[in-house]
Short mmCIF file of C-alpha atoms in Angstrom, two decimals:
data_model
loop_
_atom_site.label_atom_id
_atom_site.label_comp_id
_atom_site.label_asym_id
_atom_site.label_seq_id
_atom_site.Cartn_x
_atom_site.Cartn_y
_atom_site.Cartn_z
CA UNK X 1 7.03 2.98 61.97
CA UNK X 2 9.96 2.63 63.61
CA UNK X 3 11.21 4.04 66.67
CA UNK X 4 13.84 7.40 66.31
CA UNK X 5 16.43 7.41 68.88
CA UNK X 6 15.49 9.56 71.81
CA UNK X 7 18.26 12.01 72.51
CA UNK X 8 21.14 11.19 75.65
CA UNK X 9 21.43 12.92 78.60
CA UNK X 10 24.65 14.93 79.21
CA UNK X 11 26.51 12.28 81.45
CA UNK X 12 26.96 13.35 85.10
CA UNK X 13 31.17 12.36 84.81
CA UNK X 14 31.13 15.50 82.34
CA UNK X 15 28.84 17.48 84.18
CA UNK X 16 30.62 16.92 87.47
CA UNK X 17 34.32 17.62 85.59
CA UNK X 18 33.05 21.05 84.13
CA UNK X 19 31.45 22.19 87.29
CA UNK X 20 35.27 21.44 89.10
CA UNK X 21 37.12 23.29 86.49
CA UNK X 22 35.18 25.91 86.84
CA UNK X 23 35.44 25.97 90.72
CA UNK X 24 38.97 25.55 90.43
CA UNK X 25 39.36 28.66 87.93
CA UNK X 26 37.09 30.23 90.40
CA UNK X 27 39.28 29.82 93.65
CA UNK X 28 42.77 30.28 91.31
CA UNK X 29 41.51 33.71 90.39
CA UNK X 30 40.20 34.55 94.01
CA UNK X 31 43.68 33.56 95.49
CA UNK X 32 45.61 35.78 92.47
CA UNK X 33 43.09 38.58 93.71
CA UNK X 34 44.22 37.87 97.58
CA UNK X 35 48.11 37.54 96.79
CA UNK X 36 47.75 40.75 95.06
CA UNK X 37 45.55 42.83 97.33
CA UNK X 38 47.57 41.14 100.13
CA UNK X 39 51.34 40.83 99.28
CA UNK X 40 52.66 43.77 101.21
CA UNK X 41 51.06 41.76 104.60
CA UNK X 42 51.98 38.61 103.02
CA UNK X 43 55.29 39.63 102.32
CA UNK X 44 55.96 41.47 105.73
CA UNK X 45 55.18 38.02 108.10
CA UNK X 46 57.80 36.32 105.41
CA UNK X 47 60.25 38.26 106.41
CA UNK X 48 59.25 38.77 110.78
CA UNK X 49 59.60 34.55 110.30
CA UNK X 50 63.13 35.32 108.28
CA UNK X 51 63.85 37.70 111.17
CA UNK X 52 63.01 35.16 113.97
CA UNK X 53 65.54 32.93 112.35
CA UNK X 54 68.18 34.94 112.00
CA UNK X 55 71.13 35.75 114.66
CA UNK X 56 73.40 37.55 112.04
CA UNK X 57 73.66 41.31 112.37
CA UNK X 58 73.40 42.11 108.85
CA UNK X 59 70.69 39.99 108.13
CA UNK X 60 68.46 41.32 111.03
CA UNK X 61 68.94 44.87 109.65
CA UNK X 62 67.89 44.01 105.74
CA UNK X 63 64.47 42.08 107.08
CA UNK X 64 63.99 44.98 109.34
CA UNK X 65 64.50 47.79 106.92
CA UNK X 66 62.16 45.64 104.76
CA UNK X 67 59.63 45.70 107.25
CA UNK X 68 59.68 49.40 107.63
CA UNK X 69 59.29 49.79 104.12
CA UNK X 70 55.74 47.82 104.35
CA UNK X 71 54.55 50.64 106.40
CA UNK X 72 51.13 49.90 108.25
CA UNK X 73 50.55 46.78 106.57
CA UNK X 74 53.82 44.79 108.63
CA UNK X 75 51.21 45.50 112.17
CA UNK X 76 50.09 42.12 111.59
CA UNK X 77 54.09 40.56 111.59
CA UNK X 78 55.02 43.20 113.59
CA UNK X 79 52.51 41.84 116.37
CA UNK X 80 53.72 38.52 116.10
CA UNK X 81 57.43 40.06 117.25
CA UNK X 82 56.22 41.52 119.96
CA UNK X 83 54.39 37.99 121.02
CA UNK X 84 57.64 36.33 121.13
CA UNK X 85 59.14 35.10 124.68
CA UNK X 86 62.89 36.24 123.45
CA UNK X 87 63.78 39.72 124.59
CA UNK X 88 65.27 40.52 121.62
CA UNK X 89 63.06 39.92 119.21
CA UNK X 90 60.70 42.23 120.84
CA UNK X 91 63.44 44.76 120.95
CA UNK X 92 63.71 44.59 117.00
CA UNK X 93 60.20 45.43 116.60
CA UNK X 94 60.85 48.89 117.71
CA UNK X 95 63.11 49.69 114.59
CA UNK X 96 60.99 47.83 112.21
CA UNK X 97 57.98 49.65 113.02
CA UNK X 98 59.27 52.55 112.22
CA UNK X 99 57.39 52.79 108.65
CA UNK X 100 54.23 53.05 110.76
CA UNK X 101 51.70 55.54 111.22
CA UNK X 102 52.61 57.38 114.80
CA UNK X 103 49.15 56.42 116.39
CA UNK X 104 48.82 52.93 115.22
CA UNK X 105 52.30 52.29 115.81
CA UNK X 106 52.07 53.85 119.42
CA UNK X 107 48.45 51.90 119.64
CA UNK X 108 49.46 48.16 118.59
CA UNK X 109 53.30 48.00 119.15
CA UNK X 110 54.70 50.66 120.92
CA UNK X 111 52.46 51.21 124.15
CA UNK X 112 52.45 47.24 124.39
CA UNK X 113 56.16 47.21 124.92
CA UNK X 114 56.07 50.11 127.25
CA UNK X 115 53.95 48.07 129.60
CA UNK X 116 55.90 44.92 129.30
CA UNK X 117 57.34 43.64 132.60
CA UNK X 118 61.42 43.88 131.05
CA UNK X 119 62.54 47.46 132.09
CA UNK X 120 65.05 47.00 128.99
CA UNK X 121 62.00 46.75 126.52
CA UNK X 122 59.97 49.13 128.35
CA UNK X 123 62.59 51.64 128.47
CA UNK X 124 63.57 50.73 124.63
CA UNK X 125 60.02 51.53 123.69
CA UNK X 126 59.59 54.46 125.96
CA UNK X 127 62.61 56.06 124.00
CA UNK X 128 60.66 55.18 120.71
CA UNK X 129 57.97 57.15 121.64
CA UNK X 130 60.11 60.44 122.27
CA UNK X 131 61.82 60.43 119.49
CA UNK X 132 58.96 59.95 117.45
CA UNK X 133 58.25 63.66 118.04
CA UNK X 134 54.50 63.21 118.14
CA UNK X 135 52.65 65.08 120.87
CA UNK X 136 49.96 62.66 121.93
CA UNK X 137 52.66 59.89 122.61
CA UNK X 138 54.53 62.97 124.98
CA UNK X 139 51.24 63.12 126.68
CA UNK X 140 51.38 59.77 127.75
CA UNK X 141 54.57 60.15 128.82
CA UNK X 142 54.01 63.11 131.09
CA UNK X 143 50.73 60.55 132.43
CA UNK X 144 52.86 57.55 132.86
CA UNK X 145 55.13 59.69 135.33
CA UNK X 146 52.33 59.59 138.06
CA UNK X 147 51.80 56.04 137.74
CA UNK X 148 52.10 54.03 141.09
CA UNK X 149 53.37 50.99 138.75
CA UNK X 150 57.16 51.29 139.16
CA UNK X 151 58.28 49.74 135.65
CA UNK X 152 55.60 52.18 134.35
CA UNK X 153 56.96 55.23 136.06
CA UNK X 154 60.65 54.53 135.50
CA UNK X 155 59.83 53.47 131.29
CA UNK X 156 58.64 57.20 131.50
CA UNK X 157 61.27 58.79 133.13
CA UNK X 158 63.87 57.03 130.84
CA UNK X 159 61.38 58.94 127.98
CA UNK X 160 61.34 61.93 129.50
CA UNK X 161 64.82 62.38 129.51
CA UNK X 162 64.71 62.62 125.47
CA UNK X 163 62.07 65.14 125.84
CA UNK X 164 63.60 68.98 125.76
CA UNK X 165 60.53 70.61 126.86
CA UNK X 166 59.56 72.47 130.32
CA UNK X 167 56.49 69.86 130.48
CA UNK X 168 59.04 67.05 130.78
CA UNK X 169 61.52 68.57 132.98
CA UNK X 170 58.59 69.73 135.40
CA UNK X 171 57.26 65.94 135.74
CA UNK X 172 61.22 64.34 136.24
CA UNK X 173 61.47 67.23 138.98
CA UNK X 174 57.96 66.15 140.94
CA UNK X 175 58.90 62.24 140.24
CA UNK X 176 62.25 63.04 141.85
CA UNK X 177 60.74 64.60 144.98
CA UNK X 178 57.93 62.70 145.53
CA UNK X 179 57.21 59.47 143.60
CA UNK X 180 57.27 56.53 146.46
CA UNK X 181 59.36 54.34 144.28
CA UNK X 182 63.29 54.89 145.26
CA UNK X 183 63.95 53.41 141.51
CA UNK X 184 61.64 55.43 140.17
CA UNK X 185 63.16 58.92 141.86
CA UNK X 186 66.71 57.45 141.11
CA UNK X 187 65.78 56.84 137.23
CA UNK X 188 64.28 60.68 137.44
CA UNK X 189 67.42 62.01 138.92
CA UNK X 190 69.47 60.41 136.02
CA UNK X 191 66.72 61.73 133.29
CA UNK X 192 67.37 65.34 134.85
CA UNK X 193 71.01 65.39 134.36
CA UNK X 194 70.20 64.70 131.06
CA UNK X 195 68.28 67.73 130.30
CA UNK X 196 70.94 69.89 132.71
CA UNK X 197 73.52 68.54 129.69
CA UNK X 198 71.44 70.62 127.28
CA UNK X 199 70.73 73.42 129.47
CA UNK X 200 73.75 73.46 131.96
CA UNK X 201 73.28 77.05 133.09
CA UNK X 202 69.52 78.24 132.27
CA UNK X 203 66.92 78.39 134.80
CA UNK X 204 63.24 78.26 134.13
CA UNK X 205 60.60 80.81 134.40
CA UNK X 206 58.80 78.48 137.76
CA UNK X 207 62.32 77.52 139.56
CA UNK X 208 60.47 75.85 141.83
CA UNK X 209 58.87 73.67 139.46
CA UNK X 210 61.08 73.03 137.01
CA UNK X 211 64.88 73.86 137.95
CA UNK X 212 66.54 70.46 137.86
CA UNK X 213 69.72 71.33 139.85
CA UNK X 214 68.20 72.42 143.55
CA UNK X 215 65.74 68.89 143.05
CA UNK X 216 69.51 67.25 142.52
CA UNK X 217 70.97 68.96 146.00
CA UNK X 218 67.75 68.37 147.46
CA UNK X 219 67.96 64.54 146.33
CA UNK X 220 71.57 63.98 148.46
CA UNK X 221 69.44 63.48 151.35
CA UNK X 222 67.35 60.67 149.82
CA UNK X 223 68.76 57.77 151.69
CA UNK X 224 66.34 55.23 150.05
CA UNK X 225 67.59 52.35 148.45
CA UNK X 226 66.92 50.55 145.21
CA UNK X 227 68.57 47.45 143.31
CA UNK X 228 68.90 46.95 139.63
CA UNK X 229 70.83 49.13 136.72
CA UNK X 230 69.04 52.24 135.21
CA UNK X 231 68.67 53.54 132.14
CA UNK X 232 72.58 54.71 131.17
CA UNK X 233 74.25 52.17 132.61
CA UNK X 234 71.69 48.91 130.52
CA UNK X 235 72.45 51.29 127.30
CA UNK X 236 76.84 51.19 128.14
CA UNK X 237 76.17 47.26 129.16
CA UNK X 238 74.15 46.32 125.62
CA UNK X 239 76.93 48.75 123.71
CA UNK X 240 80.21 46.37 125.50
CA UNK X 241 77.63 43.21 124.62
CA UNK X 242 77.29 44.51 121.02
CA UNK X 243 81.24 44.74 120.49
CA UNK X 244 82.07 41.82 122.37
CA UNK X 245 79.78 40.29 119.44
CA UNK X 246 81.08 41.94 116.86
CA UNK X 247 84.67 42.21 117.00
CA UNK X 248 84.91 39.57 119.92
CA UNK X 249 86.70 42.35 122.05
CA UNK X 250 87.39 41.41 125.43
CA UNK X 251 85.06 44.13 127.91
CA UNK X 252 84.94 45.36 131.21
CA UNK X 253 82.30 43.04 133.08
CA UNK X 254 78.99 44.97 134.39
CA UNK X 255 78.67 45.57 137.68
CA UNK X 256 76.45 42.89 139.23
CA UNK X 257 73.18 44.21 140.95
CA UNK X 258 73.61 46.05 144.22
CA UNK X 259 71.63 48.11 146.44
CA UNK X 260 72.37 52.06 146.55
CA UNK X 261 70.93 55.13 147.24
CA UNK X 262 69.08 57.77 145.59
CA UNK X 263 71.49 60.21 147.40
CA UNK X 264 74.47 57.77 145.38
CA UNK X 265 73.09 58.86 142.01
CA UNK X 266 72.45 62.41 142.33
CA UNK X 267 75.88 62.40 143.78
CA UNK X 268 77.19 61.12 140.62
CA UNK X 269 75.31 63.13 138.40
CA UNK X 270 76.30 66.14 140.13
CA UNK X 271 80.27 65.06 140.02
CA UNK X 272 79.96 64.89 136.44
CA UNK X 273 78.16 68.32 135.53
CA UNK X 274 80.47 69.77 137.96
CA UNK X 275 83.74 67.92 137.55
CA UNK X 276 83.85 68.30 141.40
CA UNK X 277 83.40 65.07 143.87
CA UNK X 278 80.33 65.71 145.42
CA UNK X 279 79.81 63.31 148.20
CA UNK X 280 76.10 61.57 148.90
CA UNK X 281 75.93 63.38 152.01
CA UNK X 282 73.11 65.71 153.03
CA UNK X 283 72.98 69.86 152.71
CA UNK X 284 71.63 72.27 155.16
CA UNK X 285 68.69 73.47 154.34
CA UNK X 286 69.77 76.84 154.61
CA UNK X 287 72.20 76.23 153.06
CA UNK X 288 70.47 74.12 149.84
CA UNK X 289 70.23 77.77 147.62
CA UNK X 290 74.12 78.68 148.19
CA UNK X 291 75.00 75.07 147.46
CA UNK X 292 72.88 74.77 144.25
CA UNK X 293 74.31 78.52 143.06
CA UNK X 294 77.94 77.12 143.56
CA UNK X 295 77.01 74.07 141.31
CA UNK X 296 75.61 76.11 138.62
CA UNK X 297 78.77 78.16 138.21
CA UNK X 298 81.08 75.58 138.45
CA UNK X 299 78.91 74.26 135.70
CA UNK X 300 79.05 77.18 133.76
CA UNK X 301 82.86 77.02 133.61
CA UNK X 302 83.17 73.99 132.71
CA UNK X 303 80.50 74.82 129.31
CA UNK X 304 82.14 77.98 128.05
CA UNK X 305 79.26 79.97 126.00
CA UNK X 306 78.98 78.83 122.64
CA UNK X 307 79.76 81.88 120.29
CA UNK X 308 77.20 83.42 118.72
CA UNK X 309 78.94 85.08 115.51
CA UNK X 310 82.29 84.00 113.75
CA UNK X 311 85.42 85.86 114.70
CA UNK X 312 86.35 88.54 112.79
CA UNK X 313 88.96 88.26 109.60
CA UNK X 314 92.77 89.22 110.31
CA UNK X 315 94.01 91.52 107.45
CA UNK X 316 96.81 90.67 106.12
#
């Protein structure tokens, strides 16, 4: 009897070549399945590496409006802004964070910048944070105000300046009166004119606590100095930068770094709101409630009422 042919094993070449395709379909479907439950992240650090390479003014706003439109799935890009040495990069993740979630944004981007160690992005990102409207990041404004860090303390008081409330207004009055930082009281000083330009003539319930103007006479006797620009005067130097960019307009130089006082800036704050030159000259103490009176009336007429009804119809 002869021998039947005994059957042939599969051979390993086409064992080994289905086993790959089917790996390969495996990890093609898994990385479909990633792209797709990961394209808005995916998508979002294509466009913070677009907007890292970018100078051009139009191009910076598309990739940021783009990453505001990713919401909280650009924190991952977004982070990677706020990483980068270059001031202004950081500065553009404030606007493209936007999209965000107030409490992750204020979390992972915004408090970051607020403690950086640039007063421009500090300050930047401490105006973020009031005009985000959300309570808890007001909170940590008011807290910042104590801080014995001075970049902390004046990022707050640049915030606090966007805040209309009597919490706000209280905290610039005590950081202007008693903060040991001269920058720190100067920035305060300039925050509280701010809120006198809403409220030129009203005074609060707790005068003591929270009337800006006597804190401003009461400041023209400060005679401690500080160096560096504060918070109006970076905003007016980016502004000339920005249209010397732009239109290639030829602007008034800023004023290089100098040493003043505290009394110097509540002098000029209360020259403006007045339209009378105040000098930075200590008042009386008895004579501090007068003075302030006289500066809220000159105030007053120089921000007639605003009407309240329209005027009546002429007949004809």
């Amino acid at each position: 009897m002869s021998d039947s042919p005994s059957p042939q094993p599969i051979a390993p070449k086409r064992r080994n070549s289905h086993l790959s395709f089917i790996f390969i379909l495996a990890a093609m479907t898994l990385a479909f399945l990633a792209v797709v439950v990961y394209r808005n992240p995916i998508r979002a650090h294509w466009w913070a590496y677009k907007l890292k390479q970018t100078d051009d003014l139009t191009e910076q706003a598309y990739y940021i409006a783009c990453l505001a439109s990713a919401e909280d799935d650009a924190i991952g890009a977004l982070e990677s802004l706020i990483d980068q040495p270059q001031i202004e990069l950081r500065l553009l993740a404030i606007p493209a964070s936007q999209g965000m979630t107030p409490s992750l944004r204020h979390e992972r981007i915004l408090t970051q910048l607020l403690h950086s160690s640039d007063e421009e992005v500090a300050a930047a990102a401490a105006t973020a944070i009031a005009f985000t409207r959300w309570e808890p990041g007001d909170r940590q404004l008011l807290s910042f105000a104590n801080s014995k860090h001075e970049s902390l303390a004046v990022a707050a008081a640049v915030g606090l300046a966007r805040i209309d409330s009597d919490a706000a207004t209280a905290a610039l009055c005590e950081m202007a009166r008693n903060h040991k930082s001269p920058k720190a009281r100067a920035q305060a000083i300039e925050s509280l004119g701010s809120h006198l330009q809403l409220h030129p003539t009203s005074q609060p319930a707790q005068p003591s606590n929270a009337d800006p103007l006597p804190v401003l006479v009461r400041a023209l006797s400060d005679s401690a100095t500080f160096t560096g620009k504060l918070a109006i005067e970076r905003e007016v130097e980016s502004i000339s930068a920005a249209v010397t960019a732009q239109k290639g307009l030829r602007v008034a130089a800023s004023q290089p770094d100098h040493a003043r006082t505290v009394a110097e800036i509540a002098a000029a704050i209360l020259s403006t709101l007045t339209g009378h030159d105040i000098p930075p000259t200590p008042v009386d103490s008895a004579d501090e409630p007068a003075f302030t009176d006289q500066c809220r009336a000159w105030i007053a007429d120089r921000r007639p009422p605003i009407p309240t009804s329209l005027p009546a119809l002429q007949p004809d």
